[in-house]
CSV table of C-alpha atoms in Angstrom, one decimal:
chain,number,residue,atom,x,y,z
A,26,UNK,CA,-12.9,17.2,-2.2
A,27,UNK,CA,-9.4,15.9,-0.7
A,28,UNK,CA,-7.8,12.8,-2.4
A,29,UNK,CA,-8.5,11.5,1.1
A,30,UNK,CA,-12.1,12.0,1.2
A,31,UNK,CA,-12.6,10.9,-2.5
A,32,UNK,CA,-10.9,7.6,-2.6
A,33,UNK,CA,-12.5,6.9,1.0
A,34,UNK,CA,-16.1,7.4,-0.1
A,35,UNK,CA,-15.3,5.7,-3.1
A,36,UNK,CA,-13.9,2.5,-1.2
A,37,UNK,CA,-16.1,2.3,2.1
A,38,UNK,CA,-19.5,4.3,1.1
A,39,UNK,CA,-21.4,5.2,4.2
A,40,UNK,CA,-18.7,4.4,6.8
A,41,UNK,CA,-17.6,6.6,9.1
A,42,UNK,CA,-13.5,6.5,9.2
A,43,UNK,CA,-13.9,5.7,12.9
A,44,UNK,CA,-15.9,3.1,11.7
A,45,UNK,CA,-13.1,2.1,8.6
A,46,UNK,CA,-10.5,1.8,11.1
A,47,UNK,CA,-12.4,-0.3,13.4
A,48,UNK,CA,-13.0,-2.4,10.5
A,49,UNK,CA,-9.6,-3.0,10.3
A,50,UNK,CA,-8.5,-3.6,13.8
A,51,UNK,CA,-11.4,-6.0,14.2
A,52,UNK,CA,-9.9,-8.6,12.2
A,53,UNK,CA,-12.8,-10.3,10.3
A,54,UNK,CA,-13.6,-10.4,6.2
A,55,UNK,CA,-17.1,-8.0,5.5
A,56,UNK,CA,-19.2,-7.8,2.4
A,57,UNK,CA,-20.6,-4.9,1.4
A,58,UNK,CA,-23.1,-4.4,-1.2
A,59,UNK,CA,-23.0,-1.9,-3.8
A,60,UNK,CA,-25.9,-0.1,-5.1
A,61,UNK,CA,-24.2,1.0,-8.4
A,62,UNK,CA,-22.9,-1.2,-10.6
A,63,UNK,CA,-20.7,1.6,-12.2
A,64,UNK,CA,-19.1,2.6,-8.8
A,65,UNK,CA,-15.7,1.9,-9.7
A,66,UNK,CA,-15.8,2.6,-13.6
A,67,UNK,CA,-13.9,5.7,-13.2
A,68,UNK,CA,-10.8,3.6,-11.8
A,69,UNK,CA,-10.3,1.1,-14.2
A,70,UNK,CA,-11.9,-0.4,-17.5
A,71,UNK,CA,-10.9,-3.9,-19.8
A,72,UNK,CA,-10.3,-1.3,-22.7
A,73,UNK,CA,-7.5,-0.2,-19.8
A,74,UNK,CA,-6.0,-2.9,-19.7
A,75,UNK,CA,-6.4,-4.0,-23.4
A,76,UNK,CA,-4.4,-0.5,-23.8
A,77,UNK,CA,-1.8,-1.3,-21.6
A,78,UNK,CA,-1.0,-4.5,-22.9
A,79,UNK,CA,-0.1,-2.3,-26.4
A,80,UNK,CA,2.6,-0.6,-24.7
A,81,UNK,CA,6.5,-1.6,-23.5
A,82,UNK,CA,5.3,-1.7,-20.3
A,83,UNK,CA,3.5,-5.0,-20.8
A,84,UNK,CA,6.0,-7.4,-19.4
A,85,UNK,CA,7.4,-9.6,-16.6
A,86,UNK,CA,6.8,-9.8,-13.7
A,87,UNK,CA,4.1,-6.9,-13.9
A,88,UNK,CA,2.0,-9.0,-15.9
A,89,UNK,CA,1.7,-12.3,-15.0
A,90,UNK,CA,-1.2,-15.2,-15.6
A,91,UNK,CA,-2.6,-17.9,-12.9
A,92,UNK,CA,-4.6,-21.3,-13.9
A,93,UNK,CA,-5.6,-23.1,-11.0
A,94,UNK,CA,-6.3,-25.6,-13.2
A,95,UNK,CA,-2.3,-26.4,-13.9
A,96,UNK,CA,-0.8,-29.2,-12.4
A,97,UNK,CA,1.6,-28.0,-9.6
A,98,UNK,CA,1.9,-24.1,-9.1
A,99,UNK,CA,-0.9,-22.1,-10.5
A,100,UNK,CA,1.4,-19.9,-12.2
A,101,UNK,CA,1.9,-19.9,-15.9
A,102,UNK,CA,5.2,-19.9,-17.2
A,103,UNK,CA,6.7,-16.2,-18.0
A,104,UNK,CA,7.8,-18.3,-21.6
A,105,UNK,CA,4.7,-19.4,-22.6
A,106,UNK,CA,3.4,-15.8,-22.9
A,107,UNK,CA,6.6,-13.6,-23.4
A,108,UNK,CA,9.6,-13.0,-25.6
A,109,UNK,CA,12.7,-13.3,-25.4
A,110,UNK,CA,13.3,-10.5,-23.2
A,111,UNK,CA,10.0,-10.3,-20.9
A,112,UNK,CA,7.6,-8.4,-23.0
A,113,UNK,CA,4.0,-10.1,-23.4
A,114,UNK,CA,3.8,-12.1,-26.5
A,115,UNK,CA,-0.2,-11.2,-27.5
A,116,UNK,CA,0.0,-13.7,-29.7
A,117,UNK,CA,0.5,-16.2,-27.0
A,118,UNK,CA,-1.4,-15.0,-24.2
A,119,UNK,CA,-4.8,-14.3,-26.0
A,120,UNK,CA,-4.9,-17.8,-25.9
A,121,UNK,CA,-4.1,-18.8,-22.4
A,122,UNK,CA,-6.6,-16.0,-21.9
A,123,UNK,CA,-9.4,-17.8,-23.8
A,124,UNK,CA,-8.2,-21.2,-21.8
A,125,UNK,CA,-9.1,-20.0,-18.7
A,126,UNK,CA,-5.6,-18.2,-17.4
A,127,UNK,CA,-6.3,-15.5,-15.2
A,128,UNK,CA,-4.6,-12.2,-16.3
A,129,UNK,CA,-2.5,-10.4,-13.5
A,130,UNK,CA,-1.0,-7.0,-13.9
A,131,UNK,CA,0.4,-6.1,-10.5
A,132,UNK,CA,1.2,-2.4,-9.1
A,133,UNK,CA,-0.9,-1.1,-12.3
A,134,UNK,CA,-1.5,1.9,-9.8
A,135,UNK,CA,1.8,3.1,-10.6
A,136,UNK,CA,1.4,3.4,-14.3
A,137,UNK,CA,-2.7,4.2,-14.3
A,138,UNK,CA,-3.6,7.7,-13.1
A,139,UNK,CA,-6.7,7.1,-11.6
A,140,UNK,CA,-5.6,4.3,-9.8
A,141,UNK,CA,-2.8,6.3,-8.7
A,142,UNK,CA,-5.0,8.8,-7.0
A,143,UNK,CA,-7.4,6.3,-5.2
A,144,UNK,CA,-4.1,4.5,-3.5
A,145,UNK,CA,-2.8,7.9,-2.7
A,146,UNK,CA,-6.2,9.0,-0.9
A,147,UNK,CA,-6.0,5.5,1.3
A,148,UNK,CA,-2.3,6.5,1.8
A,149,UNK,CA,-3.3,9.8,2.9
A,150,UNK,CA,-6.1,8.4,5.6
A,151,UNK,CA,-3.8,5.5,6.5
A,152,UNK,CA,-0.6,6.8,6.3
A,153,UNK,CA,0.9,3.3,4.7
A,154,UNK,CA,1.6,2.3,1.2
A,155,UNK,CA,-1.0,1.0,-0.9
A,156,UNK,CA,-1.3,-0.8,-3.9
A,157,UNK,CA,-3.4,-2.3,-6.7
A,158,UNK,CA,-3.4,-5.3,-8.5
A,159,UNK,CA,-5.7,-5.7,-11.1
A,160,UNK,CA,-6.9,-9.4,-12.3
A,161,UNK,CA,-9.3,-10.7,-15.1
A,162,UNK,CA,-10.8,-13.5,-14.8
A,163,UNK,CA,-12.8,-15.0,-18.0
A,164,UNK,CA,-15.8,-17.0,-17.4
A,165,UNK,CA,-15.6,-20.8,-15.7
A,166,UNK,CA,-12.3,-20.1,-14.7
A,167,UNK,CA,-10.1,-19.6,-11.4
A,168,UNK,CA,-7.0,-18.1,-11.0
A,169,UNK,CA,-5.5,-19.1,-7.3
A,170,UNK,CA,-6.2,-21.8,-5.0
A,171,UNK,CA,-7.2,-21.2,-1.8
A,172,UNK,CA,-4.7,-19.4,-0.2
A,173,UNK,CA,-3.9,-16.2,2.4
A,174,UNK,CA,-2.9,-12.3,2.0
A,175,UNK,CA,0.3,-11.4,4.1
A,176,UNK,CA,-1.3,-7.8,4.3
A,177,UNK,CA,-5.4,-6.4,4.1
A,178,UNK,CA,-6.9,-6.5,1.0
A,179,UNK,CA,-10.1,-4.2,-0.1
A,180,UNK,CA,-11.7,-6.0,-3.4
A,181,UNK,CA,-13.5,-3.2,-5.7
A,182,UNK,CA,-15.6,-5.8,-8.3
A,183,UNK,CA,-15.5,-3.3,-11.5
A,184,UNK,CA,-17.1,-5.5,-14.0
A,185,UNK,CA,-18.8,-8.9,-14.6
A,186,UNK,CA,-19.2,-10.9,-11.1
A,187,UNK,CA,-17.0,-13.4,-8.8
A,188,UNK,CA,-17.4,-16.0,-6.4
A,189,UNK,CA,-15.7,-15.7,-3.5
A,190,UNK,CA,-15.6,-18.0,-0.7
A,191,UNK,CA,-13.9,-16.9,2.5
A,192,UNK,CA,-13.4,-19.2,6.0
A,193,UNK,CA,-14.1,-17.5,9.2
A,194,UNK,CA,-11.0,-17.4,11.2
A,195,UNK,CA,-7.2,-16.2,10.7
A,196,UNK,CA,-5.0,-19.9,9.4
A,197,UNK,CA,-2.5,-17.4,10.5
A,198,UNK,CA,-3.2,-14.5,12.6
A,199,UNK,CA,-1.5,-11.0,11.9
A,200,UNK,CA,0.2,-12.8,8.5
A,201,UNK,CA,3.4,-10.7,7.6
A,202,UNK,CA,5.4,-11.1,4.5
A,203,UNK,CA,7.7,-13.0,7.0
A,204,UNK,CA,4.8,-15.9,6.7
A,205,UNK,CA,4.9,-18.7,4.0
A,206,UNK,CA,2.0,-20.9,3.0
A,207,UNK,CA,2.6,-24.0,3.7
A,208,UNK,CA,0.1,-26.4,2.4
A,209,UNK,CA,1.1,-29.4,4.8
A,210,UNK,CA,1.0,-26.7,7.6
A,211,UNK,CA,-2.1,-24.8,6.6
A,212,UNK,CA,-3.9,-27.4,6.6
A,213,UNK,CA,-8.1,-26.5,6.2
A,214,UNK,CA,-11.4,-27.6,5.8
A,215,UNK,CA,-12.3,-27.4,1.8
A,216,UNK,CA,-16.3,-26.8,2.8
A,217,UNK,CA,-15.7,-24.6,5.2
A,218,UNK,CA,-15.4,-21.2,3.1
A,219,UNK,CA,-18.5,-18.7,3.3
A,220,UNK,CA,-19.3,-18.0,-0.3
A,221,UNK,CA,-19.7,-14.6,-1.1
A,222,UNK,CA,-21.1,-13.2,-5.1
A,223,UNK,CA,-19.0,-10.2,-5.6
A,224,UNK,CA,-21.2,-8.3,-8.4
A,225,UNK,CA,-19.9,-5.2,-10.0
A,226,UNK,CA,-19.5,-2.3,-7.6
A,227,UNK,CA,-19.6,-4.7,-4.0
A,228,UNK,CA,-16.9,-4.4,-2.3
A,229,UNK,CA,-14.8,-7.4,-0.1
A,230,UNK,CA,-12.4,-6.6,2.9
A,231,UNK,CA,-10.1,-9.7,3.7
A,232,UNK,CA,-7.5,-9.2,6.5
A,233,UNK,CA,-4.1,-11.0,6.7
A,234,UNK,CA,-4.3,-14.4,7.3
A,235,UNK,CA,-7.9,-15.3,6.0
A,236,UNK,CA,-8.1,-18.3,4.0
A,237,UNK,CA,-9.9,-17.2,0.5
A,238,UNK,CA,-10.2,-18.5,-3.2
A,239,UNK,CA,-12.4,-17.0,-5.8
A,240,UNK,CA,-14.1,-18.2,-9.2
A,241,UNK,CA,-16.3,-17.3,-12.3
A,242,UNK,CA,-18.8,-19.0,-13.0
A,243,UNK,CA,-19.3,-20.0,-16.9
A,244,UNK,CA,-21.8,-18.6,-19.4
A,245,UNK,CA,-21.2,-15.2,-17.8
A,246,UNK,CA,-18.9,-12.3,-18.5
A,247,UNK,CA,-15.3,-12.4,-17.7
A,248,UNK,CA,-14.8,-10.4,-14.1
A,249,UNK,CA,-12.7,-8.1,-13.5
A,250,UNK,CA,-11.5,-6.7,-10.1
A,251,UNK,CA,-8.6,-4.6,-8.4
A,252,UNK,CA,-7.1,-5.8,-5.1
A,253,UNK,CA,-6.6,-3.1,-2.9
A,254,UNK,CA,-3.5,-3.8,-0.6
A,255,UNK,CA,-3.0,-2.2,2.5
A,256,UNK,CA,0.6,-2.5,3.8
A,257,UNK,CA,0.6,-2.1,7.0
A,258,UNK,CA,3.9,-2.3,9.0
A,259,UNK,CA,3.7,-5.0,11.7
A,260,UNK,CA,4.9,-4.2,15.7
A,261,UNK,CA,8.0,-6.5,14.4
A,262,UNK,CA,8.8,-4.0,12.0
A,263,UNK,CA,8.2,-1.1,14.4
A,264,UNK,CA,10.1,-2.5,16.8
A,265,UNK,CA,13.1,-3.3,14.1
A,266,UNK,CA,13.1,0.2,13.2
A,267,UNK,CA,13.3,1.6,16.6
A,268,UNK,CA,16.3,-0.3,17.3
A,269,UNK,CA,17.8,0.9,14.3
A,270,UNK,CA,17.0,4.1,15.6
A,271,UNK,CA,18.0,4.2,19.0
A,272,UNK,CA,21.4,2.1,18.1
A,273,UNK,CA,23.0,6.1,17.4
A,274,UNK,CA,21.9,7.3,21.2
A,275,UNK,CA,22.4,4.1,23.4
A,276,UNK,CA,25.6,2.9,23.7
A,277,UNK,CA,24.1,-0.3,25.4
A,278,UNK,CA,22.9,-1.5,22.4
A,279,UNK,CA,26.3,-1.0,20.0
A,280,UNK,CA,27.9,-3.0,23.1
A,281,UNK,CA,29.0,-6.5,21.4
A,282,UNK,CA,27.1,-9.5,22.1
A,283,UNK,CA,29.9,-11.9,22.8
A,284,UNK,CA,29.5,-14.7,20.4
A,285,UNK,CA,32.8,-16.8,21.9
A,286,UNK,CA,31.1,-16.3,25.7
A,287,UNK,CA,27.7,-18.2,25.3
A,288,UNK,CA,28.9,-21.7,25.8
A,289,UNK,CA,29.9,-20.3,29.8
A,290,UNK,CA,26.9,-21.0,31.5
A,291,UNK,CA,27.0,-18.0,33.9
A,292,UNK,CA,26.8,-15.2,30.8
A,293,UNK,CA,24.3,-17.1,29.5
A,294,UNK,CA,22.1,-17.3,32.6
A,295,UNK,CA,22.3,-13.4,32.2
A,296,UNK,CA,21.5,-13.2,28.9
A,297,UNK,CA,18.2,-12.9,29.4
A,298,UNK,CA,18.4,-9.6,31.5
A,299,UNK,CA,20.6,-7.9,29.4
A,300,UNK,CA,18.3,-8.2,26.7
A,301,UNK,CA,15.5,-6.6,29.0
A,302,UNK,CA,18.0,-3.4,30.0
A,303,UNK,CA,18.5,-3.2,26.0
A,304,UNK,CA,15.1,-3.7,25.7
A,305,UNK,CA,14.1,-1.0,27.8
A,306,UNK,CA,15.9,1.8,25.4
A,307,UNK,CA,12.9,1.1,22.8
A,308,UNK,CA,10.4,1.1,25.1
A,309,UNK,CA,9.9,4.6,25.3
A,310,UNK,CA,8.3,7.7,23.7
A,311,UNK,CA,11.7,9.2,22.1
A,312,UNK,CA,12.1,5.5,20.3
A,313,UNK,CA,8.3,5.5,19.3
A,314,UNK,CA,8.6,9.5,18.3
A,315,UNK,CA,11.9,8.3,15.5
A,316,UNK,CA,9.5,5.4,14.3
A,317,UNK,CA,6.9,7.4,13.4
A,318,UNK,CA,9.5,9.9,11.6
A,319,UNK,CA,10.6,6.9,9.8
A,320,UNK,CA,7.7,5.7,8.9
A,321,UNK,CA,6.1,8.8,7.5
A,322,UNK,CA,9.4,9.2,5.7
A,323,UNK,CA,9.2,5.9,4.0
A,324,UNK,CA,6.2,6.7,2.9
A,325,UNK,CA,6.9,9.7,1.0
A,326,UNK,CA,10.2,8.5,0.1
A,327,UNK,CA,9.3,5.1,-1.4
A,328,UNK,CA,5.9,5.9,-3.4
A,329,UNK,CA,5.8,8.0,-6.5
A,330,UNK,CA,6.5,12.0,-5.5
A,331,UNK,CA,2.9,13.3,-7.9
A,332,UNK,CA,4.5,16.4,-7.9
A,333,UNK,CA,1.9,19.5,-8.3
A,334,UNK,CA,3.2,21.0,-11.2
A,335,UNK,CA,4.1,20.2,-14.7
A,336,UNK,CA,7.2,20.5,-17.0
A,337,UNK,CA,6.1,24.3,-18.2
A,338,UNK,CA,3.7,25.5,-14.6
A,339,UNK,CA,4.2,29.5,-14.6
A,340,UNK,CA,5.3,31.1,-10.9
A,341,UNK,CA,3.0,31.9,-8.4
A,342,UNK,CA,1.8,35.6,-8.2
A,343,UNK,CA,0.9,37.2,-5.3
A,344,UNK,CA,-3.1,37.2,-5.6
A,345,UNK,CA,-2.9,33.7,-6.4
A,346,UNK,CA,-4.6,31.3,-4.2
A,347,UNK,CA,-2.2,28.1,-3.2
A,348,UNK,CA,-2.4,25.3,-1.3
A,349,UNK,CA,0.2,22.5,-0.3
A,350,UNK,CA,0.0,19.4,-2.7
A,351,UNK,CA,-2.7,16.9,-1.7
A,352,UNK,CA,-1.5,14.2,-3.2
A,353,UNK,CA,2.4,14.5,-2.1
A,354,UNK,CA,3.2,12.6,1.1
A,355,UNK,CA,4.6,15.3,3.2
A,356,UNK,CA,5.2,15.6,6.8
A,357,UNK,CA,6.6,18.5,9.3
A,358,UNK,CA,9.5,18.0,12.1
A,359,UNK,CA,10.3,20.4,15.0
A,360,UNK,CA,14.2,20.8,14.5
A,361,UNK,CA,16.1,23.4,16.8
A,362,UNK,CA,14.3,27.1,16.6
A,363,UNK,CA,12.2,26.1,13.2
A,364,UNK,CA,11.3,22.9,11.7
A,365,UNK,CA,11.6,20.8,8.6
A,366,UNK,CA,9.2,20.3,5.9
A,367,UNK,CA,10.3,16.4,4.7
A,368,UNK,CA,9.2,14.8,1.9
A,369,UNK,CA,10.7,12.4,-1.1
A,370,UNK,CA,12.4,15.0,-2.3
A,371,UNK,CA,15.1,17.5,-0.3
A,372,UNK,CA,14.0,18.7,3.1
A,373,UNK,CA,12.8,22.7,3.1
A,374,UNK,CA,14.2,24.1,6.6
A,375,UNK,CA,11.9,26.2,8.0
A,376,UNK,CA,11.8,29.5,9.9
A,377,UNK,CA,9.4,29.8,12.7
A,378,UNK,CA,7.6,32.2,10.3
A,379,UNK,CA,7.8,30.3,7.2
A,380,UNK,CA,6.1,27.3,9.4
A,381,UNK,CA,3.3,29.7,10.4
A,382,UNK,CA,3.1,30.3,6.6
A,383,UNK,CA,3.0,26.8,5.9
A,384,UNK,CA,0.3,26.0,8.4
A,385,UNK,CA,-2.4,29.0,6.5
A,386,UNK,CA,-1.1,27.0,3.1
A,387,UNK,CA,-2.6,23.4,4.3
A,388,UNK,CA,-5.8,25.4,4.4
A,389,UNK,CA,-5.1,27.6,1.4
A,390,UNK,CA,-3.5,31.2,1.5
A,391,UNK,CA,-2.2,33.4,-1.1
A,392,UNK,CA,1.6,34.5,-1.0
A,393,UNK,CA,0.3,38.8,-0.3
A,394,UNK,CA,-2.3,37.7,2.7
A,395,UNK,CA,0.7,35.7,4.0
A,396,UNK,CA,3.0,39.1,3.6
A,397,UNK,CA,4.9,40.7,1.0
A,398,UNK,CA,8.1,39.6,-1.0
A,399,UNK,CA,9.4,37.3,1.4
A,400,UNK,CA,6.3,35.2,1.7
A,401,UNK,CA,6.4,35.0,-2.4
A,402,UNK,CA,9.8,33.9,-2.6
A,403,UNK,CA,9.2,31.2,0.0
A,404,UNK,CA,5.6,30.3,-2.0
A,405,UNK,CA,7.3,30.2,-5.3
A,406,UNK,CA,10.5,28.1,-3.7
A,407,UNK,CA,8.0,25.4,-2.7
A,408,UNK,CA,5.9,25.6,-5.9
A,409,UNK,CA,9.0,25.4,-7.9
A,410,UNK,CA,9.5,21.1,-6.7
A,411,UNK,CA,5.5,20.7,-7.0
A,412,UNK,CA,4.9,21.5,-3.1
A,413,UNK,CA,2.2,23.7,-4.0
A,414,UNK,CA,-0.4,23.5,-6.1
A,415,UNK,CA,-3.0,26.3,-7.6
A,416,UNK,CA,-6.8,26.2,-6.1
């Protein structure tokens, strides 16, 4: 099984993908009920966390702790739990703990293998970044107020159980990072959250913009949950990028908007239009082409490469079967006669050939079915930066 197909069975059970995406586009929070209480065991554990915290790694701002209970911001202090120089004091936080302080280790998916995996099977399927943020919460406590997610969030419950309650509508429809909560602004009704029991192995799907808060109750076992965040880029940040990208091929838009002109009201009445003919050299498929390119390059450039090999990984032989990496973000781009394979690491250039070889090794080929010496050489060139991987 694909990272893909794992981490999306594992996240959103009997849905369909057209159904997943769907999900996503429609714009409204969804509960669903798991029937295994262990589902999500295999990604994460309290004795992770309680190992984690024993390493250098344990320290501001990747671990962080929320009271709602504090006066003002429901953040905790990095001194009252830290040395000197950011690591976590245990000393110190074991208490705040026991007092009702939510413990938050953010982006653990970059330091926790299986974690990795799952957010790199969602980044396979939806071709954005994703991350996880883990938070316990002991019993009769909450960590945040009510607040809203600039980005989609998938809830896996791994242990113990959470109430959530979650309001109806977007405060803020399509919420970017660009948004700021603004309590006087975001004004709400406090009864008006559905209240959802997230027990081990439910999962919760909150898109941007929906009002949420979450509690435990007391007398039971401290919860623990991973926040799944889906970072998808916004039609802002498309159309930022296409400009960006266009800016090179139309000389329209490098033309200079003339700052000491807008006070004569007959360039400004025309403003207006010449943004539109600007306008125009985005609105098109070679513009939309270089922001998927982009994108797809971001992608693989700015989450962690998961090479498919090891420091000592012996060369490929010719009988042996290969397939590209599953879980490195890769993606192909017709250039002149042959293409490029890009990924975070230096682009391969490609022969027509060699791309004919590359498409047999998405499915899984070995280097003498693809053809003799040169097909080995070009197998053992990509296993050698962890393109390939054995099957």
């Amino acid at each position: 099984m694909t990272l893909a197909a794992d981490a999306f069975a594992l996240a959103f059970g009997a849905l369909s993908a057209d159904q997943a995406f769907a999900l996503r586009e429609d714009g409204r929070a969804r509960h669903f009920k798991g029937e295994d209480p262990a589902r999500f065991g295999r990604l994460l554990s309290i004795a992770d966390l309680d190992a984690f915290l024993r390493t250098d790694g344990a320290q501001v701002p990747r671990v962080s702790l929320a009271d709602s209970g504090r006066n003002g911001s429901a953040g905790v202090p990095d001194d009252e739990f830290t040395y000197s120089d950011g690591k976590v004091d245990p000393s110190r936080l074991f208490p705040l703990f026991d007092g009702g302080a939510t413990l938050v280790v953010s982006q653990f998916h970059e330091l926790h293998r299986p974690l990795a995996d799952f957010c790199r099977g969602l980044e396979k399927l939806f071709l954005h970044a994703v991350q996880a943020n883990i938070y316990l919460t002991p019993p009769g406590a909450q960590g945040f107020r009510t607040h809203f997610d600039t980005h989609d969030v998938l809830v896996l419950q791994v242990s113990g159980a959470k109430r959530w309650r979650v309001w109806d509508d977007a405060i803020v429809p399509n919420a970017t990072r660009q948004t700021r909560w603004d309590a006087k602004l975001h004004r709400h009704d406090p009864a008006g959250g559905k209240e959802v029991i997230l027990n081990a192995g439910d999962v919760l799907y909150v898109p941007r913009g929906v009002l949420h808060d979450a509690s435990v109750q007391e007398g039971g076992e401290p919860s623990l949950h991973a926040t799944i965040g889906l970072l998808e880029p916004s039609w802002a940040d498309a159309l930022r990028a296409a400009i960006d990208q266009m800016e090179a091929r139309d000389a329209g838009l490098r033309r200079s908007f003339r700052t000491w002109r807008i006070g004569d009201e007959t360039v400004r009445a025309g403003l207006v239009q010449a943004a539109r003919d600007r306008l125009s050299a985005i609105a098109s498929e070679e513009a939309m082409d270089l922001v998927a390119m982009q994108f797809l390059q971001q992608l693989a450039s700015d989450r962690m490469p998961m090479a498919a090999r090891g420091l000592v990984t012996p060369a490929p032989g010719p009988e042996d079967m290969l397939v590209l990496a599953d879980a490195v973000h890769h993606h192909v781009v017709p250039v002149g006669d042959g293409a490029e394979l890009r990924w975070a690491g230096e682009a391969e250039r490609l022969t027509s050939v060699e791309l004919g070889w590359l498409e047999r090794l998405s499915e899984g080929a070995t280097p003498s079915s693809l053809g003799g010496e040169a097909a080995l050489a070009f197998c053992r060139r990509l296993a050698k930066v962890g393109l390939l991987e054995f099957r």
